[in-house]
PDB file of C-alpha atoms and ligand atoms in Angstrom:
ATOM      1  CA  MET A  29      13.023 100.953 161.421  1.00 51.00           C
ATOM      2  CA  ALA A  30      15.658 103.417 162.342  1.00 49.00           C
ATOM      3  CA  SER A  31      15.913 106.346 160.031  1.00 50.00           C
ATOM      4  CA  ARG A  32      19.395 106.637 158.797  1.00 51.00           C
ATOM      5  CA  LYS A  33      20.822 110.049 158.648  1.00 49.00           C
ATOM      6  CA  GLN A  34      23.472 110.563 156.124  1.00 50.00           C
ATOM      7  CA  SER A  35      26.517 111.829 157.900  1.00 48.00           C
ATOM      8  CA  SER A  36      28.059 114.348 155.640  1.00 47.00           C
ATOM      9  CA  SER A  37      30.945 115.966 157.345  1.00 47.00           C
ATOM     10  CA  LYS A  38      32.253 118.690 155.158  1.00 51.00           C
ATOM     11  CA  ASN A  39      35.790 118.830 156.432  1.00 53.00           C
ATOM     12  CA  GLU A  40      36.408 115.167 155.812  1.00 60.00           C
ATOM     13  CA  LYS A  41      38.648 114.968 152.790  1.00 69.00           C
ATOM     14  CA  GLN A  42      37.930 111.998 150.631  1.00 77.00           C
ATOM     15  CA  ALA A  43      40.726 110.111 148.986  1.00 84.00           C
ATOM     16  CA  PRO A  44      40.904 110.725 145.241  1.00 87.00           C
ATOM     17  CA  ARG A  45      38.846 108.247 143.275  1.00 90.00           C
ATOM     18  CA  LEU A  46      41.298 106.899 140.787  1.00 93.00           C
ATOM     19  CA  THR A  47      39.543 105.080 138.003  1.00 95.00           C
ATOM     20  CA  ARG A  48      41.581 103.133 135.481  1.00 95.00           C
ATOM     21  CA  GLN A  49      41.474 106.065 133.062  1.00 96.00           C
ATOM     22  CA  ARG A  50      42.613 108.539 135.706  1.00 97.00           C
ATOM     23  CA  THR A  51      45.411 106.212 136.790  1.00 96.00           C
ATOM     24  CA  ILE A  52      46.665 105.937 133.216  1.00 96.00           C
ATOM     25  CA  VAL A  53      46.543 109.706 132.759  1.00 97.00           C
ATOM     26  CA  LEU A  54      48.396 110.235 136.052  1.00 96.00           C
ATOM     27  CA  ASP A  55      51.013 107.668 135.062  1.00 95.00           C
ATOM     28  CA  VAL A  56      51.605 109.442 131.768  1.00 95.00           C
ATOM     29  CA  VAL A  57      52.128 112.807 133.469  1.00 94.00           C
ATOM     30  CA  CYS A  58      54.470 111.230 136.039  1.00 92.00           C
ATOM     31  CA  ALA A  59      56.372 109.079 133.549  1.00 88.00           C
ATOM     32  CA  GLU A  60      58.803 111.761 132.526  1.00 72.00           C
ATOM     33  CA  ASP A  61      59.575 115.259 133.586  1.00 70.00           C
ATOM     34  CA  MET A  62      58.431 116.401 130.194  1.00 78.00           C
ATOM     35  CA  HIS A  63      55.466 118.529 131.239  1.00 91.00           C
ATOM     36  CA  PRO A  64      53.149 117.186 128.513  1.00 93.00           C
ATOM     37  CA  THR A  65      50.244 119.080 126.999  1.00 93.00           C
ATOM     38  CA  ALA A  66      46.776 117.509 127.088  1.00 95.00           C
ATOM     39  CA  ALA A  67      47.272 116.410 123.470  1.00 95.00           C
ATOM     40  CA  GLU A  68      50.541 114.688 124.368  1.00 94.00           C
ATOM     41  CA  VAL A  69      48.949 112.975 127.362  1.00 96.00           C
ATOM     42  CA  PHE A  70      46.140 111.806 125.075  1.00 97.00           C
ATOM     43  CA  HIS A  71      48.653 110.405 122.608  1.00 96.00           C
ATOM     44  CA  GLU A  72      50.486 108.447 125.324  1.00 96.00           C
ATOM     45  CA  ALA A  73      47.301 107.326 127.090  1.00 96.00           C
ATOM     46  CA  GLN A  74      46.061 105.760 123.867  1.00 97.00           C
ATOM     47  CA  LYS A  75      49.011 103.379 123.947  1.00 96.00           C
ATOM     48  CA  ALA A  76      47.974 102.143 127.386  1.00 95.00           C
ATOM     49  CA  MET A  77      44.265 102.167 126.661  1.00 95.00           C
ATOM     50  CA  PRO A  78      43.308 102.142 123.002  1.00 95.00           C
ATOM     51  CA  GLY A  79      39.962 103.818 122.504  1.00 95.00           C
ATOM     52  CA  ILE A  80      40.260 106.279 125.369  1.00 96.00           C
ATOM     53  CA  SER A  81      38.751 109.562 124.234  1.00 97.00           C
ATOM     54  CA  PHE A  82      40.311 113.000 124.378  1.00 97.00           C
ATOM     55  CA  ALA A  83      37.389 114.172 126.527  1.00 97.00           C
ATOM     56  CA  THR A  84      38.110 111.433 129.067  1.00 97.00           C
ATOM     57  CA  VAL A  85      41.778 112.378 129.163  1.00 97.00           C
ATOM     58  CA  TYR A  86      40.911 116.027 129.519  1.00 97.00           C
ATOM     59  CA  ASN A  87      38.379 115.391 132.280  1.00 97.00           C
ATOM     60  CA  SER A  88      40.851 113.146 134.074  1.00 97.00           C
ATOM     61  CA  LEU A  89      43.478 115.877 133.964  1.00 97.00           C
ATOM     62  CA  ARG A  90      40.980 118.327 135.390  1.00 96.00           C
ATOM     63  CA  TYR A  91      40.075 115.911 138.161  1.00 97.00           C
ATOM     64  CA  LEU A  92      43.717 115.182 139.026  1.00 96.00           C
ATOM     65  CA  LYS A  93      44.405 118.894 139.111  1.00 96.00           C
ATOM     66  CA  GLU A  94      41.503 119.505 141.493  1.00 95.00           C
ATOM     67  CA  GLU A  95      42.808 116.717 143.709  1.00 94.00           C
ATOM     68  CA  GLY A  96      46.249 118.299 143.724  1.00 94.00           C
ATOM     69  CA  LEU A  97      47.955 115.345 142.060  1.00 94.00           C
ATOM     70  CA  VAL A  98      49.116 117.281 139.025  1.00 95.00           C
ATOM     71  CA  ARG A  99      49.677 120.943 138.381  1.00 93.00           C
ATOM     72  CA  GLU A 100      48.546 122.842 135.323  1.00 93.00           C
ATOM     73  CA  ILE A 101      50.969 125.393 134.015  1.00 90.00           C
ATOM     74  CA  THR A 102      50.489 127.858 131.216  1.00 86.00           C
ATOM     75  CA  PHE A 103      52.982 130.091 129.522  1.00 78.00           C
ATOM     76  CA  GLY A 104      51.791 133.054 127.545  1.00 72.00           C
ATOM     77  CA  ASN A 105      49.281 131.889 124.967  1.00 73.00           C
ATOM     78  CA  GLY A 106      50.686 128.382 124.724  1.00 77.00           C
ATOM     79  CA  ALA A 107      48.701 125.261 125.538  1.00 84.00           C
ATOM     80  CA  SER A 108      48.409 124.203 129.167  1.00 92.00           C
ATOM     81  CA  ARG A 109      51.015 121.725 130.268  1.00 93.00           C
ATOM     82  CA  TYR A 110      50.788 119.281 133.118  1.00 95.00           C
ATOM     83  CA  ASP A 111      53.372 118.806 135.822  1.00 94.00           C
ATOM     84  CA  SER A 112      53.616 115.878 138.223  1.00 92.00           C
ATOM     85  CA  VAL A 113      55.823 117.903 140.547  1.00 89.00           C
ATOM     86  CA  THR A 114      53.312 119.713 142.708  1.00 86.00           C
ATOM     87  CA  ASP A 115      55.809 121.211 145.139  1.00 87.00           C
ATOM     88  CA  ARG A 116      56.646 124.817 144.487  1.00 86.00           C
ATOM     89  CA  HIS A 117      59.249 125.138 141.754  1.00 91.00           C
ATOM     90  CA  ASP A 118      60.013 127.267 138.750  1.00 92.00           C
ATOM     91  CA  HIS A 119      60.535 126.651 135.066  1.00 92.00           C
ATOM     92  CA  ALA A 120      62.896 127.561 132.317  1.00 93.00           C
ATOM     93  CA  ILE A 121      61.329 127.362 128.868  1.00 91.00           C
ATOM     94  CA  CYS A 122      63.099 127.206 125.549  1.00 91.00           C
ATOM     95  CA  SER A 123      61.707 129.748 123.105  1.00 90.00           C
ATOM     96  CA  MET A 124      62.785 127.637 120.154  1.00 91.00           C
ATOM     97  CA  CYS A 125      61.798 124.042 120.903  1.00 89.00           C
ATOM     98  CA  GLY A 126      59.509 124.527 123.913  1.00 85.00           C
ATOM     99  CA  LYS A 127      61.612 122.349 126.210  1.00 87.00           C
ATOM    100  CA  LEU A 128      60.634 122.898 129.817  1.00 89.00           C
ATOM    101  CA  VAL A 129      63.034 122.409 132.690  1.00 90.00           C
ATOM    102  CA  ASP A 130      62.335 122.527 136.417  1.00 92.00           C
ATOM    103  CA  PHE A 131      64.496 124.546 138.755  1.00 92.00           C
ATOM    104  CA  ASP A 132      64.233 125.811 142.273  1.00 90.00           C
ATOM    105  CA  LEU A 133      66.377 128.536 143.711  1.00 89.00           C
ATOM    106  CA  PRO A 134      66.815 129.211 147.426  1.00 86.00           C
ATOM    107  CA  GLY A 135      66.316 132.934 146.769  1.00 88.00           C
ATOM    108  CA  THR A 136      62.719 132.651 145.562  1.00 87.00           C
ATOM    109  CA  VAL A 137      61.180 132.753 149.039  1.00 84.00           C
ATOM    110  CA  ALA A 138      63.010 135.983 149.787  1.00 88.00           C
ATOM    111  CA  LEU A 139      61.891 137.296 146.427  1.00 88.00           C
ATOM    112  CA  THR A 140      58.286 136.430 147.289  1.00 88.00           C
ATOM    113  CA  ARG A 141      58.525 138.535 150.448  1.00 90.00           C
ATOM    114  CA  ALA A 142      60.069 141.436 148.567  1.00 91.00           C
ATOM    115  CA  ALA A 143      57.372 141.228 145.886  1.00 91.00           C
ATOM    116  CA  ALA A 144      54.667 141.188 148.559  1.00 93.00           C
ATOM    117  CA  ARG A 145      56.132 144.288 150.173  1.00 94.00           C
ATOM    118  CA  ALA A 146      56.447 146.103 146.863  1.00 95.00           C
ATOM    119  CA  SER A 147      52.893 145.288 145.757  1.00 94.00           C
ATOM    120  CA  HIS A 148      51.218 145.432 149.187  1.00 95.00           C
ATOM    121  CA  PHE A 149      49.749 142.047 148.400  1.00 94.00           C
ATOM    122  CA  GLN A 150      49.593 139.103 150.692  1.00 91.00           C
ATOM    123  CA  ALA A 151      51.885 136.561 149.091  1.00 85.00           C
ATOM    124  CA  GLU A 152      50.361 133.256 148.139  1.00 83.00           C
ATOM    125  CA  SER A 153      52.594 132.129 145.344  1.00 80.00           C
ATOM    126  CA  VAL A 154      55.181 133.461 142.995  1.00 83.00           C
ATOM    127  CA  HIS A 155      56.445 131.811 139.850  1.00 84.00           C
ATOM    128  CA  LEU A 156      59.550 132.620 137.974  1.00 88.00           C
ATOM    129  CA  THR A 157      59.867 131.681 134.349  1.00 90.00           C
ATOM    130  CA  LEU A 158      63.165 131.850 132.597  1.00 92.00           C
ATOM    131  CA  TYR A 159      62.758 132.303 128.846  1.00 92.00           C
ATOM    132  CA  GLY A 160      65.659 131.510 126.622  1.00 94.00           C
ATOM    133  CA  ARG A 161      67.266 128.864 124.516  1.00 95.00           C
ATOM    134  CA  CYS A 162      68.145 125.429 125.801  1.00 94.00           C
ATOM    135  CA  GLN A 163      71.606 124.016 125.353  1.00 94.00           C
ATOM    136  CA  LYS A 164      70.594 121.906 122.365  1.00 95.00           C
ATOM    137  CA  CYS A 165      69.078 124.848 120.493  1.00 96.00           C
ATOM    138  CA  ARG A 166      72.045 127.072 121.338  1.00 95.00           C
ATOM    139  CA  ASN A 167      74.390 124.572 119.768  1.00 94.00           C
ATOM    140  CA  LYS A 168      72.277 124.447 116.620  1.00 85.00           C
ATOM    141  CA  LYS A 169      73.576 126.723 113.977  1.00 68.00           C
TER     142      LYS A 169
HETATM  143 ZN1   ZN B 219      65.404 124.239 122.785  1.00 95.51          ZN
HETATM  144 ZN1   ZN B 220      57.748 121.594 136.575  1.00 95.51          ZN
END
């Protein structure tokens, strides 16, 4: 009987294992560009799968983040929010209603280089956050 050696190549990246729960959670994050919090994802996921637990949703989010399928973003001391856009981009956040909008400016790469020079750091990522009031809140009197 031939002894089977388990071939475990470390640099072989496995495809993400998307269980039904993880697929639902991913769908919720991708459904809108609303950058939901874990609690909001939980709320939506329950509609697709009644009985899904918050822990399952939370663990799924963590898994999807590790697999690079969603991005976790945090602002100040607010709750983490989840973003289906994993390409580099920046955010504008409304200080009144919490609305989060994606934007990407061509100047950010140049800014990254300037920041690296100024700090003597090797640049890996830079994130700009614009804080202010969205159009809707500005029009509210
Ligand atoms: Zn607003
Ligand atoms: Zn975003």
